[in-house]
Short mmCIF file of N, CA, C and O in Angstrom, two decimals:
data_model
loop_
_atom_site.label_atom_id
_atom_site.label_comp_id
_atom_site.label_asym_id
_atom_site.label_seq_id
_atom_site.Cartn_x
_atom_site.Cartn_y
_atom_site.Cartn_z
N MET A 30 126.05 -50.97 133.94
CA MET A 30 125.02 -51.98 133.82
C MET A 30 123.66 -51.42 134.22
O MET A 30 122.67 -51.68 133.58
N LEU A 31 123.63 -50.63 135.30
CA LEU A 31 122.37 -50.06 135.77
C LEU A 31 121.76 -49.17 134.70
O LEU A 31 120.56 -49.21 134.44
N GLY A 32 122.60 -48.36 134.04
CA GLY A 32 122.11 -47.48 132.98
C GLY A 32 121.46 -48.25 131.85
O GLY A 32 120.44 -47.84 131.30
N LEU A 33 122.05 -49.39 131.49
CA LEU A 33 121.50 -50.24 130.44
C LEU A 33 120.13 -50.78 130.84
O LEU A 33 119.19 -50.79 130.05
N CYS A 34 120.01 -51.21 132.10
CA CYS A 34 118.73 -51.72 132.58
C CYS A 34 117.67 -50.62 132.58
O CYS A 34 116.54 -50.85 132.16
N LEU A 35 118.03 -49.44 133.03
CA LEU A 35 117.07 -48.33 133.05
C LEU A 35 116.66 -47.95 131.63
O LEU A 35 115.51 -47.60 131.38
N LYS A 36 117.59 -48.02 130.67
CA LYS A 36 117.26 -47.72 129.28
C LYS A 36 116.28 -48.74 128.73
O LYS A 36 115.34 -48.39 128.02
N GLN A 37 116.47 -50.02 129.06
CA GLN A 37 115.55 -51.06 128.59
C GLN A 37 114.17 -50.86 129.21
O GLN A 37 113.16 -51.00 128.53
N ILE A 38 114.13 -50.49 130.48
CA ILE A 38 112.84 -50.22 131.13
C ILE A 38 112.13 -49.08 130.42
O ILE A 38 110.93 -49.13 130.18
N GLU A 39 112.89 -48.05 130.04
CA GLU A 39 112.31 -46.92 129.30
C GLU A 39 111.77 -47.37 127.95
O GLU A 39 110.70 -46.94 127.52
N LEU A 40 112.50 -48.26 127.28
CA LEU A 40 112.04 -48.77 125.99
C LEU A 40 110.75 -49.55 126.13
O LEU A 40 109.94 -49.61 125.21
N TRP A 41 110.54 -50.17 127.29
CA TRP A 41 109.31 -50.91 127.53
C TRP A 41 108.16 -49.97 127.85
O TRP A 41 107.03 -50.41 128.05
N GLY A 42 108.42 -48.67 127.91
CA GLY A 42 107.37 -47.70 128.17
C GLY A 42 107.10 -47.49 129.64
O GLY A 42 106.04 -46.99 130.02
N SER A 43 108.05 -47.82 130.47
CA SER A 43 107.87 -47.66 131.90
C SER A 43 108.98 -46.75 132.40
O SER A 43 109.80 -46.26 131.63
N GLU A 44 108.99 -46.50 133.67
CA GLU A 44 110.08 -45.72 134.23
C GLU A 44 110.66 -46.49 135.40
O GLU A 44 109.94 -47.15 136.15
N GLY A 45 111.97 -46.43 135.51
CA GLY A 45 112.63 -47.14 136.59
C GLY A 45 112.60 -46.33 137.87
O GLY A 45 112.89 -45.15 137.86
N ARG A 46 112.23 -46.98 138.93
CA ARG A 46 112.26 -46.36 140.26
C ARG A 46 112.80 -47.38 141.23
O ARG A 46 112.49 -48.56 141.12
N PHE A 47 113.58 -46.92 142.15
CA PHE A 47 114.16 -47.83 143.12
C PHE A 47 113.17 -48.07 144.25
O PHE A 47 112.46 -47.17 144.67
N ALA A 48 113.12 -49.30 144.73
CA ALA A 48 112.24 -49.64 145.85
C ALA A 48 112.80 -49.05 147.13
O ALA A 48 114.01 -48.95 147.31
N LEU A 49 111.93 -48.63 147.99
CA LEU A 49 112.34 -48.09 149.28
C LEU A 49 112.58 -49.22 150.27
O LEU A 49 111.91 -50.26 150.22
N VAL A 50 113.50 -49.03 151.17
CA VAL A 50 113.79 -50.02 152.20
C VAL A 50 112.53 -50.23 153.04
O VAL A 50 111.87 -49.27 153.43
N ALA A 51 112.18 -51.47 153.27
CA ALA A 51 111.02 -51.87 154.07
C ALA A 51 109.69 -51.44 153.44
O ALA A 51 108.69 -51.33 154.12
N GLU A 52 109.69 -51.17 152.15
CA GLU A 52 108.47 -50.79 151.42
C GLU A 52 108.35 -51.67 150.17
O GLU A 52 108.48 -51.19 149.04
N PRO A 53 108.11 -52.97 150.32
CA PRO A 53 108.12 -53.87 149.16
C PRO A 53 107.03 -53.56 148.14
O PRO A 53 107.17 -53.91 146.97
N GLN A 54 105.94 -52.90 148.54
CA GLN A 54 104.87 -52.61 147.59
C GLN A 54 105.34 -51.66 146.47
O GLN A 54 104.73 -51.60 145.43
N THR A 55 106.45 -50.94 146.69
CA THR A 55 106.94 -50.04 145.65
C THR A 55 107.62 -50.80 144.51
O THR A 55 107.95 -50.22 143.49
N ASN A 56 107.83 -52.08 144.70
CA ASN A 56 108.54 -52.88 143.71
C ASN A 56 107.62 -53.90 143.03
O ASN A 56 108.08 -54.86 142.44
N THR A 57 106.32 -53.68 143.05
CA THR A 57 105.38 -54.70 142.59
C THR A 57 105.42 -54.95 141.09
O THR A 57 105.22 -56.08 140.65
N VAL A 58 105.67 -53.92 140.28
CA VAL A 58 105.68 -54.12 138.82
C VAL A 58 106.81 -55.05 138.43
O VAL A 58 106.62 -56.01 137.68
N GLY A 59 108.00 -54.80 138.96
CA GLY A 59 109.14 -55.67 138.67
C GLY A 59 108.94 -57.07 139.19
O GLY A 59 109.26 -58.06 138.51
N GLU A 60 108.38 -57.18 140.38
CA GLU A 60 108.11 -58.50 140.96
C GLU A 60 107.09 -59.26 140.12
O GLU A 60 107.22 -60.46 139.90
N ARG A 61 106.07 -58.57 139.64
CA ARG A 61 105.05 -59.23 138.82
C ARG A 61 105.64 -59.73 137.51
O ARG A 61 105.32 -60.82 137.04
N LEU A 62 106.52 -58.93 136.90
CA LEU A 62 107.17 -59.36 135.66
C LEU A 62 108.01 -60.60 135.91
O LEU A 62 107.94 -61.57 135.15
N ARG A 63 108.81 -60.59 136.99
CA ARG A 63 109.62 -61.77 137.30
C ARG A 63 108.75 -62.99 137.55
O ARG A 63 109.05 -64.10 137.09
N ARG A 64 107.64 -62.81 138.25
CA ARG A 64 106.74 -63.94 138.53
C ARG A 64 106.14 -64.48 137.23
O ARG A 64 106.08 -65.69 137.02
N THR A 65 105.72 -63.59 136.34
CA THR A 65 105.15 -64.02 135.06
C THR A 65 106.17 -64.80 134.25
O THR A 65 105.86 -65.85 133.68
N VAL A 66 107.39 -64.30 134.18
CA VAL A 66 108.44 -65.00 133.42
C VAL A 66 108.70 -66.38 134.03
O VAL A 66 108.78 -67.38 133.31
N LYS A 67 108.80 -66.45 135.35
CA LYS A 67 109.03 -67.74 135.98
C LYS A 67 107.89 -68.71 135.72
O LYS A 67 108.12 -69.87 135.38
N GLU A 68 106.65 -68.23 135.84
CA GLU A 68 105.49 -69.12 135.64
C GLU A 68 105.39 -69.60 134.21
O GLU A 68 105.05 -70.75 133.94
N GLN A 69 105.64 -68.70 133.25
CA GLN A 69 105.39 -69.05 131.85
C GLN A 69 106.60 -69.58 131.11
O GLN A 69 106.45 -70.20 130.06
N ALA A 70 107.80 -69.33 131.61
CA ALA A 70 108.98 -69.75 130.87
C ALA A 70 109.82 -70.80 131.59
O ALA A 70 110.52 -71.56 130.94
N ILE A 71 109.73 -70.86 132.92
CA ILE A 71 110.67 -71.70 133.65
C ILE A 71 109.99 -72.85 134.38
O ILE A 71 110.43 -74.00 134.28
N HIS A 72 108.91 -72.58 135.12
CA HIS A 72 108.27 -73.64 135.92
C HIS A 72 107.81 -74.81 135.04
O HIS A 72 107.31 -74.61 133.94
N GLY A 73 108.00 -76.00 135.55
CA GLY A 73 107.56 -77.19 134.84
C GLY A 73 108.54 -77.69 133.80
O GLY A 73 108.26 -78.67 133.10
N ARG A 74 109.68 -77.05 133.68
CA ARG A 74 110.69 -77.47 132.71
C ARG A 74 111.94 -77.89 133.45
O ARG A 74 112.27 -77.35 134.49
N LEU A 75 112.65 -78.82 132.88
CA LEU A 75 113.94 -79.23 133.44
C LEU A 75 115.03 -78.44 132.74
O LEU A 75 115.34 -78.70 131.57
N LEU A 76 115.56 -77.47 133.43
CA LEU A 76 116.61 -76.62 132.87
C LEU A 76 117.91 -76.95 133.61
O LEU A 76 118.03 -76.73 134.80
N ARG A 77 118.85 -77.50 132.88
CA ARG A 77 120.03 -78.07 133.51
C ARG A 77 121.17 -77.09 133.75
O ARG A 77 122.08 -77.36 134.52
N ASN A 78 121.14 -75.93 133.08
CA ASN A 78 122.23 -74.97 133.28
C ASN A 78 121.72 -73.55 132.96
O ASN A 78 120.58 -73.37 132.52
N LEU A 79 122.57 -72.59 133.19
CA LEU A 79 122.20 -71.19 133.00
C LEU A 79 121.84 -70.90 131.54
O LEU A 79 120.92 -70.14 131.25
N GLU A 80 122.54 -71.52 130.62
CA GLU A 80 122.26 -71.31 129.20
C GLU A 80 120.85 -71.78 128.84
O GLU A 80 120.15 -71.15 128.04
N ALA A 81 120.40 -72.88 129.45
CA ALA A 81 119.04 -73.36 129.19
C ALA A 81 118.00 -72.38 129.74
O ALA A 81 116.95 -72.16 129.12
N VAL A 82 118.29 -71.76 130.89
CA VAL A 82 117.39 -70.74 131.44
C VAL A 82 117.34 -69.55 130.51
O VAL A 82 116.26 -69.02 130.20
N ARG A 83 118.50 -69.09 130.05
CA ARG A 83 118.54 -67.96 129.11
C ARG A 83 117.73 -68.26 127.86
O ARG A 83 117.00 -67.41 127.36
N GLN A 84 117.88 -69.47 127.35
CA GLN A 84 117.16 -69.87 126.13
C GLN A 84 115.65 -69.86 126.38
O GLN A 84 114.87 -69.37 125.56
N ALA A 85 115.21 -70.38 127.53
CA ALA A 85 113.77 -70.41 127.85
C ALA A 85 113.20 -69.01 127.98
O ALA A 85 112.12 -68.71 127.46
N VAL A 86 113.93 -68.12 128.64
CA VAL A 86 113.47 -66.74 128.80
C VAL A 86 113.46 -66.02 127.46
O VAL A 86 112.53 -65.27 127.14
N SER A 87 114.46 -66.26 126.64
CA SER A 87 114.52 -65.66 125.32
C SER A 87 113.34 -66.11 124.44
O SER A 87 112.73 -65.31 123.74
N GLU A 88 113.02 -67.40 124.51
CA GLU A 88 111.88 -67.91 123.75
C GLU A 88 110.57 -67.30 124.24
O GLU A 88 109.70 -66.95 123.44
N PHE A 89 110.44 -67.15 125.57
CA PHE A 89 109.26 -66.50 126.13
C PHE A 89 109.13 -65.06 125.62
O PHE A 89 108.06 -64.63 125.21
N ARG A 90 110.25 -64.34 125.64
CA ARG A 90 110.25 -62.95 125.16
C ARG A 90 109.83 -62.89 123.69
O ARG A 90 108.97 -62.09 123.31
N ASP A 91 110.42 -63.73 122.88
CA ASP A 91 110.11 -63.72 121.45
C ASP A 91 108.66 -64.11 121.18
O ASP A 91 108.04 -63.61 120.25
N ARG A 92 108.11 -65.01 121.99
CA ARG A 92 106.74 -65.46 121.84
C ARG A 92 105.74 -64.40 122.32
O ARG A 92 104.70 -64.18 121.71
N SER A 93 106.07 -63.74 123.43
CA SER A 93 105.07 -62.85 124.05
C SER A 93 105.17 -61.39 123.62
O SER A 93 104.16 -60.71 123.56
N ASN A 94 106.35 -60.88 123.33
CA ASN A 94 106.49 -59.45 123.02
C ASN A 94 105.61 -58.95 121.89
O ASN A 94 105.04 -57.88 122.00
N PRO A 95 105.46 -59.68 120.79
CA PRO A 95 104.61 -59.14 119.71
C PRO A 95 103.11 -59.21 120.01
O PRO A 95 102.33 -58.51 119.39
N HIS A 96 102.70 -60.05 120.97
CA HIS A 96 101.26 -60.31 121.15
C HIS A 96 100.70 -59.90 122.50
O HIS A 96 99.49 -59.94 122.69
N TRP A 97 101.54 -59.53 123.44
CA TRP A 97 101.11 -59.25 124.81
C TRP A 97 100.78 -57.78 124.92
O TRP A 97 101.65 -56.94 125.12
N HIS A 98 99.52 -57.43 124.79
CA HIS A 98 99.10 -56.02 124.81
C HIS A 98 98.82 -55.60 126.25
O HIS A 98 97.98 -56.17 126.93
N LEU A 99 99.56 -54.58 126.69
CA LEU A 99 99.51 -54.15 128.08
C LEU A 99 98.82 -52.81 128.22
O LEU A 99 99.09 -51.88 127.46
N GLU A 100 97.96 -52.71 129.22
CA GLU A 100 97.26 -51.45 129.47
C GLU A 100 98.26 -50.33 129.76
O GLU A 100 98.11 -49.20 129.30
N LYS A 101 99.30 -50.64 130.52
CA LYS A 101 100.32 -49.65 130.89
C LYS A 101 101.01 -49.06 129.67
O LYS A 101 101.50 -47.94 129.71
N LEU A 102 101.03 -49.80 128.57
CA LEU A 102 101.65 -49.33 127.33
C LEU A 102 100.62 -48.80 126.34
O LEU A 102 100.89 -48.70 125.15
N GLY A 103 99.44 -48.46 126.83
CA GLY A 103 98.38 -47.98 125.93
C GLY A 103 97.86 -49.09 125.03
O GLY A 103 97.50 -48.85 123.89
N PHE A 104 97.83 -50.30 125.57
CA PHE A 104 97.38 -51.50 124.86
C PHE A 104 98.23 -51.79 123.63
O PHE A 104 97.76 -52.35 122.65
N MET A 105 99.51 -51.41 123.70
CA MET A 105 100.49 -51.82 122.70
C MET A 105 101.26 -53.00 123.28
O MET A 105 101.32 -53.19 124.49
N SER A 106 101.86 -53.77 122.41
CA SER A 106 102.74 -54.85 122.88
C SER A 106 104.09 -54.23 123.25
O SER A 106 104.40 -53.12 122.81
N PRO A 107 104.90 -54.94 124.04
CA PRO A 107 106.24 -54.41 124.33
C PRO A 107 107.05 -54.16 123.06
O PRO A 107 107.80 -53.17 122.99
N LEU A 108 106.87 -54.99 122.05
CA LEU A 108 107.57 -54.79 120.79
C LEU A 108 107.14 -53.48 120.12
O LEU A 108 107.97 -52.68 119.70
N GLU A 109 105.83 -53.25 120.05
CA GLU A 109 105.31 -52.02 119.45
C GLU A 109 105.76 -50.79 120.25
O GLU A 109 106.12 -49.77 119.67
N ALA A 110 105.74 -50.89 121.58
CA ALA A 110 106.16 -49.77 122.42
C ALA A 110 107.64 -49.46 122.21
O ALA A 110 108.03 -48.30 122.14
N GLY A 111 108.45 -50.50 122.10
CA GLY A 111 109.88 -50.30 121.83
C GLY A 111 110.13 -49.64 120.49
O GLY A 111 110.96 -48.74 120.36
N GLN A 112 109.38 -50.07 119.47
CA GLN A 112 109.52 -49.47 118.15
C GLN A 112 109.08 -48.01 118.16
O GLN A 112 109.72 -47.15 117.55
N ALA A 113 107.99 -47.72 118.87
CA ALA A 113 107.50 -46.33 118.97
C ALA A 113 108.52 -45.46 119.70
O ALA A 113 108.77 -44.32 119.30
N CYS A 114 109.11 -45.99 120.75
CA CYS A 114 110.12 -45.24 121.50
C CYS A 114 111.34 -44.97 120.64
O CYS A 114 111.88 -43.87 120.64
N ALA A 115 111.76 -45.96 119.87
CA ALA A 115 112.92 -45.78 118.98
C ALA A 115 112.61 -44.74 117.92
O ALA A 115 113.46 -43.91 117.59
N ALA A 116 111.39 -44.76 117.38
CA ALA A 116 111.01 -43.77 116.36
C ALA A 116 111.01 -42.36 116.96
O ALA A 116 111.48 -41.41 116.33
N ARG A 117 110.49 -42.23 118.20
CA ARG A 117 110.50 -40.92 118.87
C ARG A 117 111.93 -40.45 119.10
O ARG A 117 112.24 -39.28 118.92
N SER A 118 112.80 -41.37 119.49
CA SER A 118 114.20 -41.01 119.72
C SER A 118 114.85 -40.52 118.44
O SER A 118 115.60 -39.55 118.44
N ARG A 119 114.56 -41.20 117.31
CA ARG A 119 115.12 -40.77 116.03
C ARG A 119 114.60 -39.39 115.65
O ARG A 119 115.35 -38.54 115.19
N MET A 120 113.29 -39.15 115.88
CA MET A 120 112.71 -37.85 115.56
C MET A 120 113.32 -36.78 116.46
O MET A 120 113.65 -35.68 116.00
N ASN A 121 113.47 -37.08 117.76
CA ASN A 121 114.05 -36.12 118.69
C ASN A 121 115.49 -35.80 118.31
O ASN A 121 115.92 -34.66 118.37
N TYR A 122 116.25 -36.81 117.90
CA TYR A 122 117.63 -36.61 117.49
C TYR A 122 117.68 -35.71 116.25
O TYR A 122 118.49 -34.79 116.18
N LYS A 123 116.79 -35.99 115.30
CA LYS A 123 116.76 -35.20 114.07
C LYS A 123 116.40 -33.74 114.38
O LYS A 123 117.03 -32.81 113.88
N ALA A 124 115.39 -33.54 115.23
CA ALA A 124 114.97 -32.19 115.59
C ALA A 124 116.09 -31.46 116.34
O ALA A 124 116.37 -30.29 116.06
N LEU A 125 116.75 -32.14 117.27
CA LEU A 125 117.84 -31.53 118.01
C LEU A 125 118.99 -31.18 117.08
O LEU A 125 119.57 -30.10 117.18
N SER A 126 119.30 -32.07 116.17
CA SER A 126 120.37 -31.82 115.21
C SER A 126 120.05 -30.58 114.36
O SER A 126 120.91 -29.73 114.13
N ASN A 127 118.81 -30.46 113.92
CA ASN A 127 118.40 -29.30 113.13
C ASN A 127 118.48 -28.01 113.96
O ASN A 127 118.91 -26.97 113.46
N GLN A 128 118.08 -28.08 115.22
CA GLN A 128 118.15 -26.90 116.09
C GLN A 128 119.60 -26.47 116.30
O GLN A 128 119.92 -25.28 116.24
N LEU A 129 120.49 -27.43 116.53
CA LEU A 129 121.90 -27.10 116.72
C LEU A 129 122.50 -26.50 115.45
O LEU A 129 123.29 -25.56 115.51
N ARG A 130 122.12 -27.05 114.31
CA ARG A 130 122.61 -26.53 113.03
C ARG A 130 122.14 -25.08 112.85
O ARG A 130 122.91 -24.21 112.44
N ALA A 131 120.87 -24.81 113.19
CA ALA A 131 120.33 -23.45 113.06
C ALA A 131 121.03 -22.48 114.02
O ALA A 131 121.36 -21.34 113.64
N LEU A 132 121.27 -22.93 115.26
CA LEU A 132 121.97 -22.08 116.22
C LEU A 132 123.39 -21.77 115.75
O LEU A 132 123.86 -20.63 115.88
N ASP A 133 124.07 -22.78 115.23
CA ASP A 133 125.42 -22.58 114.72
C ASP A 133 125.41 -21.61 113.55
O ASP A 133 126.26 -20.73 113.45
N HIS A 134 124.41 -21.74 112.67
CA HIS A 134 124.29 -20.84 111.52
C HIS A 134 124.07 -19.40 112.00
O HIS A 134 124.71 -18.46 111.51
N ASP A 135 123.18 -19.22 112.99
CA ASP A 135 122.91 -17.88 113.54
C ASP A 135 124.16 -17.31 114.21
O ASP A 135 124.46 -16.12 114.06
N ARG A 136 124.87 -18.15 114.94
CA ARG A 136 126.08 -17.68 115.62
C ARG A 136 127.11 -17.22 114.61
O ARG A 136 127.73 -16.18 114.75
N ARG A 137 127.29 -17.97 113.54
CA ARG A 137 128.27 -17.59 112.51
C ARG A 137 127.85 -16.31 111.78
O ARG A 137 128.70 -15.51 111.41
N ARG A 138 126.55 -16.15 111.61
CA ARG A 138 126.06 -14.95 110.92
C ARG A 138 126.24 -13.71 111.77
O ARG A 138 126.64 -12.66 111.30
N THR A 139 125.96 -13.85 113.08
CA THR A 139 126.04 -12.68 113.97
C THR A 139 127.44 -12.43 114.50
O THR A 139 127.77 -11.31 114.87
N HIS A 140 128.26 -13.47 114.57
CA HIS A 140 129.62 -13.34 115.08
C HIS A 140 130.60 -14.01 114.12
O HIS A 140 131.14 -15.07 114.41
N PRO A 141 130.85 -13.41 112.97
CA PRO A 141 131.78 -14.04 112.02
C PRO A 141 133.19 -14.07 112.59
O PRO A 141 133.57 -13.24 113.42
N LEU A 142 133.97 -15.04 112.15
CA LEU A 142 135.35 -15.19 112.64
C LEU A 142 136.21 -14.09 112.18
O LEU A 142 136.50 -13.43 111.48
#
């Protein structure tokens, strides 16, 4: 589960770091995000169960991700940053695959079976 959370944080264009004991200021970015979600998606609404909370947060995400341009993301929205990260990952995978193919080709040429 932790790996999945860290991967999502990376997709948002940030890096995951653990807060230090008795050093709450190291956790301000995560706290600010939670506060923003609570203020904009939850406060002032009557949410009767966990599913209603999930629905409210999901609606907030869908509403804000395409339009919320963040300085930390180079003034891209979280949606744009996620798409850019996915594109980089695809390019990196393709480049790595080509490098491995070339190494295998060289190995076979220099050390035939």
